């Protein structure tokens, strides 16, 4: 018998090497050293890392690749970005959203990014954004698991019609309840929005993922309310706090009480290092705060911490390339996760932790799981984070859906010409 595909001699993220992965009917049929059977197709992964696909648990696909429309963000701030998106949203078409999102998905596939949670703005009651991304979710389903969050960008209570629009978006098939309590008019209304949105999730049996405390204000404490409402409604493990940047600036004593509360609620922590380092600390002169949540402390407390890309070429962020290793690279620096074990935790935060946050089924390099994985031009997770290397093969349900030639240079030095492997 021949397997559909065998990957030979791979190194896995957990450090095992010399591993073969046999694939049959879209599933991992076996994963072990030296599998004797042959494959119809075989990939040599000698000295290459084979990872489960990258997972982005926090993105905005309705705004991606729209940079410059209708104008550039001159101040580069979060608040001008929100205002600018409001201008674009008023004129955007469903076709334009779909076209840009599909272009982004192609980029994501080429980078081995096959699972994405995207917030979709429901502030415009026409819900063109929702219609567009529901179409995209269906179109990309064979290649990308796309989860959608009903996100009231301009405030659940602050934006006229948002309460009704959010519910309609959920009725249309959006998966998850979003929110933005720090953007409501008052702290009290922010807390009320958290209570109302958790109640909706409990009534409908859905997950929650809120933009929470994306600010440098140490008194922005909606994560406390989100944690307590999570416990009250029995939503433990099904609620994500995205950003949580105010925790960077909070008083240490308060945080010593807050983190155990978050752990009790089993909050999924989703940090966005690229965007946070770009947008936070803007009101500071010097010293200038980093504005990233307390990654190491939250991990040490046993919370599931993952990293999101958040934005690529949109009103908030003019950079990005659907490369989760770029996100991890920034996390290593900003969260000062420099040790060997630290970097392994960062790599996990881009893969298995994010998969857990999204509640993905069948994810991981184990027998019986989906045959979804990426072969990288790097020998281990540490090198992958350092080099952000070429994704040589991207496999989904046992089929190669993207392949890219390795980066190999021809060097002419010291009077001779030779080849040089970028990852050597
Ligand atoms: Fe976001």
mmCIF file of C-alpha atoms in Angstrom, residues 4-338:
data_model
loop_
_atom_site.group_PDB
_atom_site.id
_atom_site.type_symbol
_atom_site.label_atom_id
_atom_site.label_comp_id
_atom_site.label_asym_id
_atom_site.label_seq_id
_atom_site.Cartn_x
_atom_site.Cartn_y
_atom_site.Cartn_z
ATOM 1 C CA UNK A 4 -1.041 9.628 -0.500
ATOM 2 C CA UNK A 5 1.916 11.621 0.811
ATOM 3 C CA UNK A 6 4.913 11.045 3.058
ATOM 4 C CA UNK A 7 7.109 13.775 4.527
ATOM 5 C CA UNK A 8 10.549 12.352 5.310
ATOM 6 C CA UNK A 9 13.017 13.137 8.063
ATOM 7 C CA UNK A 10 11.258 16.163 9.527
ATOM 8 C CA UNK A 11 12.089 18.107 12.667
ATOM 9 C CA UNK A 12 8.991 18.924 14.719
ATOM 10 C CA UNK A 13 8.395 22.006 16.916
ATOM 11 C CA UNK A 14 8.713 19.860 20.074
ATOM 12 C CA UNK A 15 12.318 19.027 19.134
ATOM 13 C CA UNK A 16 11.848 15.498 17.781
ATOM 14 C CA UNK A 17 13.856 14.950 14.586
ATOM 15 C CA UNK A 18 14.121 12.241 11.947
ATOM 16 C CA UNK A 19 10.333 11.939 11.882
ATOM 17 C CA UNK A 20 8.263 10.749 8.911
ATOM 18 C CA UNK A 21 4.663 11.883 8.476
ATOM 19 C CA UNK A 22 2.358 9.621 6.440
ATOM 20 C CA UNK A 23 -0.858 11.086 5.039
ATOM 21 C CA UNK A 24 -3.945 9.250 3.834
ATOM 22 C CA UNK A 25 -7.371 10.650 2.914
ATOM 23 C CA UNK A 26 -6.569 14.087 4.316
ATOM 24 C CA UNK A 27 -5.545 12.815 7.746
ATOM 25 C CA UNK A 28 -2.225 12.042 9.407
ATOM 26 C CA UNK A 29 -2.150 8.224 9.190
ATOM 27 C CA UNK A 30 1.140 7.824 11.020
ATOM 28 C CA UNK A 31 3.896 9.993 12.456
ATOM 29 C CA UNK A 32 7.029 8.114 13.518
ATOM 30 C CA UNK A 33 10.692 7.517 12.754
ATOM 31 C CA UNK A 34 11.420 5.675 9.459
ATOM 32 C CA UNK A 35 8.014 4.677 8.127
ATOM 33 C CA UNK A 36 8.713 1.739 5.795
ATOM 34 C CA UNK A 37 5.846 2.243 3.318
ATOM 35 C CA UNK A 38 6.135 4.538 0.310
ATOM 36 C CA UNK A 39 4.078 7.569 -0.629
ATOM 37 C CA UNK A 40 2.545 8.441 -3.995
ATOM 38 C CA UNK A 41 4.237 11.772 -3.359
ATOM 39 C CA UNK A 42 7.161 12.330 -0.998
ATOM 40 C CA UNK A 43 8.719 15.482 0.459
ATOM 41 C CA UNK A 44 12.271 15.453 1.783
ATOM 42 C CA UNK A 45 12.281 17.563 4.969
ATOM 43 C CA UNK A 46 15.848 16.836 6.045
ATOM 44 C CA UNK A 47 17.049 19.724 8.250
ATOM 45 C CA UNK A 48 13.640 21.363 7.882
ATOM 46 C CA UNK A 49 11.069 22.237 10.495
ATOM 47 C CA UNK A 50 7.579 20.886 9.882
ATOM 48 C CA UNK A 51 5.006 22.818 11.873
ATOM 49 C CA UNK A 52 1.242 22.750 12.130
ATOM 50 C CA UNK A 53 -0.143 25.721 10.157
ATOM 51 C CA UNK A 54 0.122 29.190 11.569
ATOM 52 C CA UNK A 55 -3.036 30.502 13.234
ATOM 53 C CA UNK A 56 -4.003 34.167 13.432
ATOM 54 C CA UNK A 57 -6.589 34.618 16.206
ATOM 55 C CA UNK A 58 -7.064 38.366 15.681
ATOM 56 C CA UNK A 59 -7.407 40.077 12.318
ATOM 57 C CA UNK A 60 -9.536 42.633 10.443
ATOM 58 C CA UNK A 61 -10.208 41.205 7.008
ATOM 59 C CA UNK A 62 -12.881 43.766 6.105
ATOM 60 C CA UNK A 63 -10.279 46.545 6.177
ATOM 61 C CA UNK A 64 -7.171 44.756 4.948
ATOM 62 C CA UNK A 65 -5.207 45.999 1.910
ATOM 63 C CA UNK A 66 -7.220 49.255 1.886
ATOM 64 C CA UNK A 67 -4.323 51.516 2.869
ATOM 65 C CA UNK A 68 -4.592 54.974 1.299
ATOM 66 C CA UNK A 69 -8.374 54.751 0.832
ATOM 67 C CA UNK A 70 -9.796 57.342 0.909
ATOM 68 C CA UNK A 71 -6.625 58.967 2.298
ATOM 69 C CA UNK A 72 -3.598 58.127 4.435
ATOM 70 C CA UNK A 73 -3.585 58.127 8.250
ATOM 71 C CA UNK A 74 -1.504 61.274 8.758
ATOM 72 C CA UNK A 75 -1.037 61.059 12.532
ATOM 73 C CA UNK A 76 -0.593 57.294 12.498
ATOM 74 C CA UNK A 77 -2.726 57.002 15.633
ATOM 75 C CA UNK A 78 -5.400 54.488 16.603
ATOM 76 C CA UNK A 79 -8.079 57.185 16.843
ATOM 77 C CA UNK A 80 -7.358 58.656 13.380
ATOM 78 C CA UNK A 81 -7.372 55.093 12.069
ATOM 79 C CA UNK A 82 -10.867 54.513 13.485
ATOM 80 C CA UNK A 83 -12.074 57.823 11.985
ATOM 81 C CA UNK A 84 -10.487 56.984 8.622
ATOM 82 C CA UNK A 85 -12.092 53.533 8.547
ATOM 83 C CA UNK A 86 -15.431 55.272 9.223
ATOM 84 C CA UNK A 87 -14.904 57.391 6.088
ATOM 85 C CA UNK A 88 -14.021 54.378 3.950
ATOM 86 C CA UNK A 89 -16.820 52.217 5.367
ATOM 87 C CA UNK A 90 -19.428 54.740 4.219
ATOM 88 C CA UNK A 91 -18.562 54.212 0.551
ATOM 89 C CA UNK A 92 -17.081 50.728 0.395
ATOM 90 C CA UNK A 93 -18.716 48.055 -1.744
ATOM 91 C CA UNK A 94 -19.195 44.380 -1.011
ATOM 92 C CA UNK A 95 -17.239 43.543 -4.171
ATOM 93 C CA UNK A 96 -14.247 45.594 -3.027
ATOM 94 C CA UNK A 97 -14.231 43.938 0.396
ATOM 95 C CA UNK A 98 -14.410 40.470 -1.145
ATOM 96 C CA UNK A 99 -11.680 41.201 -3.691
ATOM 97 C CA UNK A 100 -9.246 42.541 -1.082
ATOM 98 C CA UNK A 101 -10.012 39.762 1.410
ATOM 99 C CA UNK A 102 -9.460 37.036 -1.185
ATOM 100 C CA UNK A 103 -6.167 38.657 -2.184
ATOM 101 C CA UNK A 104 -5.154 38.614 1.478
ATOM 102 C CA UNK A 105 -6.137 34.946 1.783
ATOM 103 C CA UNK A 106 -3.829 34.083 -1.131
ATOM 104 C CA UNK A 107 -1.012 35.847 0.701
ATOM 105 C CA UNK A 108 -1.911 33.995 3.913
ATOM 106 C CA UNK A 109 -1.891 30.588 2.211
ATOM 107 C CA UNK A 110 1.544 31.276 0.735
ATOM 108 C CA UNK A 111 2.768 32.015 4.288
ATOM 109 C CA UNK A 112 1.300 28.817 5.756
ATOM 110 C CA UNK A 113 -1.410 30.758 7.609
ATOM 111 C CA UNK A 114 -4.507 28.555 7.324
ATOM 112 C CA UNK A 115 -6.688 29.565 10.287
ATOM 113 C CA UNK A 116 -7.830 33.156 10.819
ATOM 114 C CA UNK A 117 -10.261 34.796 13.223
ATOM 115 C CA UNK A 118 -11.388 38.095 11.713
ATOM 116 C CA UNK A 119 -13.392 40.773 13.405
ATOM 117 C CA UNK A 120 -16.013 42.237 11.076
ATOM 118 C CA UNK A 121 -17.291 45.733 11.758
ATOM 119 C CA UNK A 122 -21.048 45.907 12.320
ATOM 120 C CA UNK A 123 -21.193 49.678 12.941
ATOM 121 C CA UNK A 124 -22.708 50.406 9.511
ATOM 122 C CA UNK A 125 -26.272 49.029 9.656
ATOM 123 C CA UNK A 126 -26.139 48.037 5.959
ATOM 124 C CA UNK A 127 -23.788 45.220 7.088
ATOM 125 C CA UNK A 128 -22.011 45.136 3.731
ATOM 126 C CA UNK A 129 -18.881 44.113 5.619
ATOM 127 C CA UNK A 130 -20.698 41.088 7.047
ATOM 128 C CA UNK A 131 -22.159 40.073 3.688
ATOM 129 C CA UNK A 132 -18.722 40.338 2.089
ATOM 130 C CA UNK A 133 -16.851 38.307 4.689
ATOM 131 C CA UNK A 134 -19.550 35.616 4.875
ATOM 132 C CA UNK A 135 -19.017 35.176 1.121
ATOM 133 C CA UNK A 136 -15.257 35.034 1.657
ATOM 134 C CA UNK A 137 -15.608 32.508 4.512
ATOM 135 C CA UNK A 138 -17.451 30.161 2.189
ATOM 136 C CA UNK A 139 -15.092 30.689 -0.760
ATOM 137 C CA UNK A 140 -11.902 30.012 1.188
ATOM 138 C CA UNK A 141 -13.289 27.169 3.352
ATOM 139 C CA UNK A 142 -11.356 24.433 1.492
ATOM 140 C CA UNK A 143 -8.092 26.219 2.361
ATOM 141 C CA UNK A 144 -8.602 28.520 5.333
ATOM 142 C CA UNK A 145 -10.753 28.183 8.444
ATOM 143 C CA UNK A 146 -12.139 31.705 8.762
ATOM 144 C CA UNK A 147 -13.999 32.608 11.970
ATOM 145 C CA UNK A 148 -15.910 35.881 12.112
ATOM 146 C CA UNK A 149 -16.509 38.121 15.131
ATOM 147 C CA UNK A 150 -19.364 40.661 15.169
ATOM 148 C CA UNK A 151 -17.369 43.740 16.116
ATOM 149 C CA UNK A 152 -19.070 47.058 16.966
ATOM 150 C CA UNK A 153 -16.044 49.201 16.093
ATOM 151 C CA UNK A 154 -17.729 52.501 16.980
ATOM 152 C CA UNK A 155 -19.155 51.170 20.259
ATOM 153 C CA UNK A 156 -22.031 48.788 21.044
ATOM 154 C CA UNK A 157 -23.951 51.560 22.821
ATOM 155 C CA UNK A 158 -22.145 54.534 21.286
ATOM 156 C CA UNK A 159 -22.867 53.840 17.604
ATOM 157 C CA UNK A 160 -26.511 54.357 16.595
ATOM 158 C CA UNK A 161 -28.079 51.061 15.585
ATOM 159 C CA UNK A 162 -25.149 48.890 16.690
ATOM 160 C CA UNK A 163 -27.192 46.861 19.210
ATOM 161 C CA UNK A 164 -29.592 45.788 16.468
ATOM 162 C CA UNK A 165 -26.846 45.385 13.839
ATOM 163 C CA UNK A 166 -24.760 43.090 16.033
ATOM 164 C CA UNK A 167 -27.710 40.790 16.595
ATOM 165 C CA UNK A 168 -28.567 40.770 12.897
ATOM 166 C CA UNK A 169 -24.946 39.906 12.068
ATOM 167 C CA UNK A 170 -25.155 36.906 14.418
ATOM 168 C CA UNK A 171 -28.454 35.890 12.799
ATOM 169 C CA UNK A 172 -26.713 36.038 9.394
ATOM 170 C CA UNK A 173 -24.128 33.496 10.556
ATOM 171 C CA UNK A 174 -21.296 35.439 12.172
ATOM 172 C CA UNK A 175 -19.684 33.063 14.666
ATOM 173 C CA UNK A 176 -18.583 35.087 17.695
ATOM 174 C CA UNK A 177 -19.744 38.045 19.828
ATOM 175 C CA UNK A 178 -17.350 41.019 19.820
ATOM 176 C CA UNK A 179 -17.166 44.262 21.749
ATOM 177 C CA UNK A 180 -15.052 47.331 22.507
ATOM 178 C CA UNK A 181 -15.887 48.468 26.054
ATOM 179 C CA UNK A 182 -13.061 51.033 26.337
ATOM 180 C CA UNK A 183 -14.518 52.911 23.345
ATOM 181 C CA UNK A 184 -17.981 53.362 24.871
ATOM 182 C CA UNK A 185 -18.795 56.851 26.171
ATOM 183 C CA UNK A 186 -18.114 56.081 29.836
ATOM 184 C CA UNK A 187 -16.526 53.373 31.945
ATOM 185 C CA UNK A 188 -20.023 52.499 33.206
ATOM 186 C CA UNK A 189 -21.359 52.054 29.662
ATOM 187 C CA UNK A 190 -18.289 49.979 28.831
ATOM 188 C CA UNK A 191 -19.053 47.674 31.759
ATOM 189 C CA UNK A 192 -22.732 47.528 30.741
ATOM 190 C CA UNK A 193 -21.698 46.523 27.194
ATOM 191 C CA UNK A 194 -19.565 43.680 28.561
ATOM 192 C CA UNK A 195 -22.518 42.390 30.595
ATOM 193 C CA UNK A 196 -24.940 42.648 27.652
ATOM 194 C CA UNK A 197 -22.582 40.989 25.161
ATOM 195 C CA UNK A 198 -21.706 38.112 27.495
ATOM 196 C CA UNK A 199 -25.433 37.552 28.024
ATOM 197 C CA UNK A 200 -25.967 37.348 24.243
ATOM 198 C CA UNK A 201 -23.152 34.813 23.961
ATOM 199 C CA UNK A 202 -24.566 32.720 26.805
ATOM 200 C CA UNK A 203 -28.093 32.810 25.329
ATOM 201 C CA UNK A 204 -26.876 31.859 21.843
ATOM 202 C CA UNK A 205 -24.184 29.391 22.949
ATOM 203 C CA UNK A 206 -21.403 31.405 21.296
ATOM 204 C CA UNK A 207 -17.855 32.460 22.121
ATOM 205 C CA UNK A 208 -16.881 36.042 22.994
ATOM 206 C CA UNK A 209 -13.860 37.957 21.715
ATOM 207 C CA UNK A 210 -13.622 41.594 22.762
ATOM 208 C CA UNK A 211 -11.185 44.323 21.940
ATOM 209 C CA UNK A 212 -10.563 45.027 25.608
ATOM 210 C CA UNK A 213 -8.621 47.884 27.168
ATOM 211 C CA UNK A 214 -6.673 48.761 24.008
ATOM 212 C CA UNK A 215 -5.385 51.904 25.681
ATOM 213 C CA UNK A 216 -2.530 53.168 27.844
ATOM 214 C CA UNK A 217 -4.985 54.216 30.563
ATOM 215 C CA UNK A 218 -4.131 52.153 33.662
ATOM 216 C CA UNK A 219 -7.669 52.693 34.942
ATOM 217 C CA UNK A 220 -9.190 50.984 31.918
ATOM 218 C CA UNK A 221 -10.155 47.806 33.775
ATOM 219 C CA UNK A 222 -12.830 46.224 31.588
ATOM 220 C CA UNK A 223 -10.910 42.951 31.661
ATOM 221 C CA UNK A 224 -11.930 42.693 35.314
ATOM 222 C CA UNK A 225 -15.601 42.986 34.343
ATOM 223 C CA UNK A 226 -15.125 40.634 31.385
ATOM 224 C CA UNK A 227 -13.585 38.019 33.686
ATOM 225 C CA UNK A 228 -16.308 38.274 36.319
ATOM 226 C CA UNK A 229 -19.120 38.191 33.718
ATOM 227 C CA UNK A 230 -17.447 35.159 32.116
ATOM 228 C CA UNK A 231 -17.668 33.344 35.434
ATOM 229 C CA UNK A 232 -21.222 34.546 36.125
ATOM 230 C CA UNK A 233 -22.503 33.311 32.748
ATOM 231 C CA UNK A 234 -20.498 30.053 32.864
ATOM 232 C CA UNK A 235 -18.469 30.975 29.778
ATOM 233 C CA UNK A 236 -15.064 29.882 31.123
ATOM 234 C CA UNK A 237 -12.606 29.129 28.306
ATOM 235 C CA UNK A 238 -14.931 30.580 25.663
ATOM 236 C CA UNK A 239 -14.072 34.260 26.169
ATOM 237 C CA UNK A 240 -11.090 36.074 24.669
ATOM 238 C CA UNK A 241 -9.644 39.382 25.790
ATOM 239 C CA UNK A 242 -7.893 40.922 22.800
ATOM 240 C CA UNK A 243 -5.116 43.502 23.230
ATOM 241 C CA UNK A 244 -5.331 44.132 27.029
ATOM 242 C CA UNK A 245 -2.676 46.824 26.603
ATOM 243 C CA UNK A 246 -3.753 48.825 29.656
ATOM 244 C CA UNK A 247 -2.348 45.978 31.768
ATOM 245 C CA UNK A 248 1.104 47.249 30.750
ATOM 246 C CA UNK A 249 0.436 50.486 32.643
ATOM 247 C CA UNK A 250 -1.571 49.149 35.596
ATOM 248 C CA UNK A 251 -0.465 49.234 39.192
ATOM 249 C CA UNK A 252 1.353 46.022 40.116
ATOM 250 C CA UNK A 253 -0.719 45.422 43.232
ATOM 251 C CA UNK A 254 -3.944 45.594 41.247
ATOM 252 C CA UNK A 255 -2.540 43.216 38.632
ATOM 253 C CA UNK A 256 -1.623 40.727 41.370
ATOM 254 C CA UNK A 257 -5.375 40.403 42.023
ATOM 255 C CA UNK A 258 -6.477 40.689 38.392
ATOM 256 C CA UNK A 259 -4.405 37.878 36.859
ATOM 257 C CA UNK A 260 -5.759 35.189 39.220
ATOM 258 C CA UNK A 261 -9.288 36.403 38.385
ATOM 259 C CA UNK A 262 -8.511 36.066 34.659
ATOM 260 C CA UNK A 263 -7.151 32.569 35.331
ATOM 261 C CA UNK A 264 -10.306 31.635 37.238
ATOM 262 C CA UNK A 265 -12.345 32.727 34.202
ATOM 263 C CA UNK A 266 -9.919 30.913 31.861
ATOM 264 C CA UNK A 267 -9.727 33.989 29.640
ATOM 265 C CA UNK A 268 -8.066 33.491 26.259
ATOM 266 C CA UNK A 269 -5.448 36.247 26.062
ATOM 267 C CA UNK A 270 -4.798 37.548 22.547
ATOM 268 C CA UNK A 271 -1.987 40.058 22.220
ATOM 269 C CA UNK A 272 -1.109 41.908 19.010
ATOM 270 C CA UNK A 273 2.561 42.929 19.253
ATOM 271 C CA UNK A 274 2.978 44.646 15.859
ATOM 272 C CA UNK A 275 -0.005 46.939 16.296
ATOM 273 C CA UNK A 276 0.475 47.549 20.018
ATOM 274 C CA UNK A 277 4.088 48.662 19.653
ATOM 275 C CA UNK A 278 3.054 50.916 16.766
ATOM 276 C CA UNK A 279 -0.045 52.499 18.321
ATOM 277 C CA UNK A 280 0.390 52.511 22.096
ATOM 278 C CA UNK A 281 2.411 55.081 24.014
ATOM 279 C CA UNK A 282 1.427 57.794 21.509
ATOM 280 C CA UNK A 283 0.504 60.273 24.230
ATOM 281 C CA UNK A 284 3.831 59.779 25.991
ATOM 282 C CA UNK A 285 6.879 61.914 25.460
ATOM 283 C CA UNK A 286 9.756 60.074 27.167
ATOM 284 C CA UNK A 287 9.952 57.563 28.691
ATOM 285 C CA UNK A 288 7.567 56.049 26.137
ATOM 286 C CA UNK A 289 5.585 52.958 27.147
ATOM 287 C CA UNK A 290 5.676 49.791 25.057
ATOM 288 C CA UNK A 291 1.962 49.138 25.512
ATOM 289 C CA UNK A 292 2.068 45.354 25.230
ATOM 290 C CA UNK A 293 0.141 43.315 27.779
ATOM 291 C CA UNK A 294 2.044 41.308 30.426
ATOM 292 C CA UNK A 295 2.811 38.301 28.240
ATOM 293 C CA UNK A 296 5.284 36.484 30.458
ATOM 294 C CA UNK A 297 3.298 37.003 33.670
ATOM 295 C CA UNK A 298 0.077 35.798 32.021
ATOM 296 C CA UNK A 299 1.816 32.714 30.605
ATOM 297 C CA UNK A 300 3.407 31.975 33.988
ATOM 298 C CA UNK A 301 -0.042 32.149 35.595
ATOM 299 C CA UNK A 302 -1.202 29.382 33.249
ATOM 300 C CA UNK A 303 -3.324 31.517 30.931
ATOM 301 C CA UNK A 304 -3.449 30.591 27.251
ATOM 302 C CA UNK A 305 -1.673 33.477 25.482
ATOM 303 C CA UNK A 306 -1.675 33.793 21.694
ATOM 304 C CA UNK A 307 -0.545 36.438 19.229
ATOM 305 C CA UNK A 308 -2.527 38.049 16.425
ATOM 306 C CA UNK A 309 -1.509 40.038 13.340
ATOM 307 C CA UNK A 310 -4.497 42.418 13.730
ATOM 308 C CA UNK A 311 -3.868 44.572 10.648
ATOM 309 C CA UNK A 312 -2.120 44.500 7.281
ATOM 310 C CA UNK A 313 -2.041 47.565 5.048
ATOM 311 C CA UNK A 314 -5.157 49.263 6.424
ATOM 312 C CA UNK A 315 -6.092 52.570 8.132
ATOM 313 C CA UNK A 316 -4.224 51.535 11.293
ATOM 314 C CA UNK A 317 -1.098 49.853 10.012
ATOM 315 C CA UNK A 318 0.871 50.339 6.814
ATOM 316 C CA UNK A 319 3.025 47.228 7.167
ATOM 317 C CA UNK A 320 2.546 43.461 7.393
ATOM 318 C CA UNK A 321 2.667 40.436 5.111
ATOM 319 C CA UNK A 322 0.410 37.733 6.621
ATOM 320 C CA UNK A 323 3.552 36.308 8.210
ATOM 321 C CA UNK A 324 2.871 35.145 11.761
ATOM 322 C CA UNK A 325 6.632 34.753 12.266
ATOM 323 C CA UNK A 326 6.913 38.517 11.821
ATOM 324 C CA UNK A 327 4.378 38.828 14.644
ATOM 325 C CA UNK A 328 6.397 36.395 16.767
ATOM 326 C CA UNK A 329 9.639 38.193 15.948
ATOM 327 C CA UNK A 330 8.172 41.404 17.337
ATOM 328 C CA UNK A 331 6.812 39.568 20.391
ATOM 329 C CA UNK A 332 10.279 38.213 21.201
ATOM 330 C CA UNK A 333 11.579 41.781 21.293
ATOM 331 C CA UNK A 334 8.765 43.729 22.898
ATOM 332 C CA UNK A 335 7.894 41.121 25.532
ATOM 333 C CA UNK A 336 11.605 40.401 26.002
ATOM 334 C CA UNK A 337 11.091 36.688 25.421
ATOM 335 C CA UNK A 338 14.747 36.132 24.580
#
